[in-house]
């Protein structure tokens, strides 16, 4: 049990770090998007100097859209990291099959779905960077991502059933 606890505690530390980094990057992306407004001309000039044959305004808009999409993506990432942290805490306390964990896993499923759906605006933004040499293959339909959504919802149901069985067992003992 001690080794498992060490791994869970290490995972808890990693999740706390990811939570902090997620917030830091969300704030940085938001500040960069806001700063791009008064610095529009400077940004446009630098892009035009590097890529003279492209539509600069379209690309500046694409950069802003990607920054804002990063801010939006931070919300489901926060849900995932915070709910996993809470689940690990209950596991360390010996309360794995608790009703709150079923709700947490369901919330993770919804967050994973939101992340998958963020590919839609990403696919609409990426063409703005055509002709720049920027790799546009960073996002693609992922069967693994969609399967993770299904797995999360199935696990939420398993946790709910486990919690109900545990509550029934406690009521009969």
XYZ file of C-alpha atoms in Angstrom:
173
model
C 0.000 0.000 0.000
C 2.909 2.370 0.733
C 4.265 2.298 -2.833
C 0.808 2.962 -4.244
C 0.376 5.882 -1.845
C 3.719 7.342 -2.954
C 2.671 7.113 -6.594
C -0.683 8.722 -5.819
C 1.009 11.491 -3.820
C 3.458 12.079 -6.684
C 0.538 12.209 -9.106
C -1.202 14.662 -6.792
C 1.872 16.902 -6.890
C 2.027 16.704 -10.689
C -1.674 17.590 -10.931
C -1.193 20.585 -8.623
C 1.674 21.757 -10.839
C -0.471 21.273 -13.951
C -3.301 23.250 -12.335
C -0.944 26.132 -11.589
C 0.627 26.035 -15.064
C -2.807 25.872 -16.682
C -3.891 29.022 -14.856
C -0.565 30.730 -15.620
C -0.803 29.959 -19.337
C -4.470 30.944 -19.525
C -3.635 34.324 -17.981
C -0.605 34.708 -20.278
C -2.683 33.886 -23.377
C -5.394 36.311 -22.316
C -2.876 39.077 -21.640
C -1.165 38.402 -24.977
C -4.515 38.592 -26.809
C -5.334 41.871 -25.061
C -1.828 43.239 -25.692
C -2.136 42.393 -29.380
C -4.788 45.106 -29.733
C -2.650 48.168 -28.928
C 0.405 46.444 -30.446
C -1.475 45.537 -33.629
C 0.672 47.648 -35.958
C 3.931 46.339 -34.514
C 2.717 42.746 -34.747
C 1.424 43.259 -38.297
C 4.716 44.848 -39.374
C 6.769 41.957 -37.991
C 4.536 39.390 -39.680
C 4.621 41.328 -42.988
C 8.417 41.490 -42.840
C 8.700 37.752 -42.315
C 5.860 36.683 -44.644
C 5.468 39.384 -47.320
C 3.129 37.325 -49.515
C 0.377 36.666 -46.967
C -2.657 38.535 -45.741
C -1.259 40.069 -42.553
C -4.612 41.096 -41.082
C -5.924 37.577 -41.508
C -2.879 36.142 -39.768
C -3.015 38.630 -36.866
C -6.653 37.653 -36.412
C -5.587 34.014 -36.445
C -2.985 34.616 -33.758
C -5.573 36.353 -31.577
C -8.070 33.564 -32.173
C -5.513 30.916 -31.200
C -4.653 32.818 -28.019
C -8.333 33.066 -27.080
C -8.869 29.403 -27.939
C -6.036 28.622 -25.518
C -7.861 30.562 -22.810
C -11.070 28.646 -23.548
C -9.215 25.311 -23.526
C -7.882 26.120 -20.057
C -11.397 25.803 -18.614
C -11.939 22.087 -19.372
C -8.282 21.409 -18.538
C -8.876 23.007 -15.126
C -11.923 20.790 -14.618
C -9.916 17.679 -15.474
C -6.947 18.537 -13.241
C -9.039 19.702 -10.280
C -11.439 16.732 -10.397
C -8.576 14.237 -10.707
C -6.930 15.899 -7.716
C -10.122 15.512 -5.687
C -10.503 11.868 -6.746
C -6.941 11.040 -5.731
C -7.500 12.677 -2.350
C -10.534 10.455 -1.733
C -8.586 7.385 -2.846
C -5.806 8.271 -0.397
C -8.478 8.620 2.308
C -9.854 5.157 1.442
C -13.113 6.497 -0.041
C -12.694 5.501 -3.702
C -16.291 4.549 -4.468
C -17.988 7.666 -3.172
C -20.839 9.477 -4.900
C -18.802 12.680 -5.360
C -16.219 10.698 -7.350
C -18.900 9.552 -9.786
C -19.856 13.200 -10.345
C -16.191 14.139 -10.714
C -15.559 11.471 -13.346
C -18.701 12.613 -15.197
C -17.390 16.202 -15.106
C -14.090 14.937 -16.515
C -16.053 13.255 -19.313
C -17.795 16.542 -20.171
C -14.453 18.369 -20.062
C -12.887 15.801 -22.385
C -15.841 16.248 -24.740
C -15.330 20.028 -24.665
C -11.666 19.578 -25.559
C -12.611 17.341 -28.476
C -15.127 19.922 -29.688
C -12.459 22.647 -29.577
C -11.025 21.029 -32.703
C -13.900 22.609 -34.647
C -12.830 26.232 -34.110
C -9.193 25.162 -34.425
C -9.881 23.765 -37.901
C -11.512 27.093 -38.785
C -8.535 29.120 -37.507
C -5.644 27.106 -38.968
C -6.212 28.051 -42.642
C -5.298 31.641 -41.709
C -1.690 30.453 -41.437
C -1.486 28.897 -44.914
C 1.654 29.922 -46.768
C 3.688 30.613 -43.644
C 5.369 27.247 -43.328
C 3.664 26.778 -39.982
C 2.732 23.130 -39.516
C -1.020 22.947 -39.868
C -1.205 19.298 -38.878
C -1.166 19.965 -35.120
C -4.773 18.945 -34.773
C -6.674 16.148 -36.335
C -9.651 13.971 -35.613
C -8.568 11.604 -32.847
C -10.459 8.383 -32.309
C -8.491 8.017 -29.065
C -9.780 11.356 -27.827
C -13.369 10.427 -28.573
C -12.890 7.021 -26.954
C -11.531 8.712 -23.824
C -14.784 10.685 -23.624
C -16.791 7.448 -23.768
C -14.512 5.752 -21.231
C -14.938 8.662 -18.807
C -18.726 8.446 -18.989
C -18.657 4.651 -18.572
C -16.323 5.006 -15.587
C -18.631 7.624 -14.100
C -21.432 5.070 -14.261
C -19.166 2.413 -12.712
C -18.274 4.812 -9.882
C -21.958 5.626 -9.340
C -22.853 1.916 -9.153
C -19.890 1.237 -6.844
C -20.938 4.095 -4.565
C -24.529 2.815 -4.474
C -23.366 -0.712 -3.633
C -21.057 0.647 -0.937
C -23.885 2.708 0.595
C -26.192 -0.342 0.526
C -23.521 -2.479 2.159
C -22.929 0.115 4.871
C -26.673 0.257 5.495
C -26.941 -3.505 5.999
C -23.916 -3.880 8.278
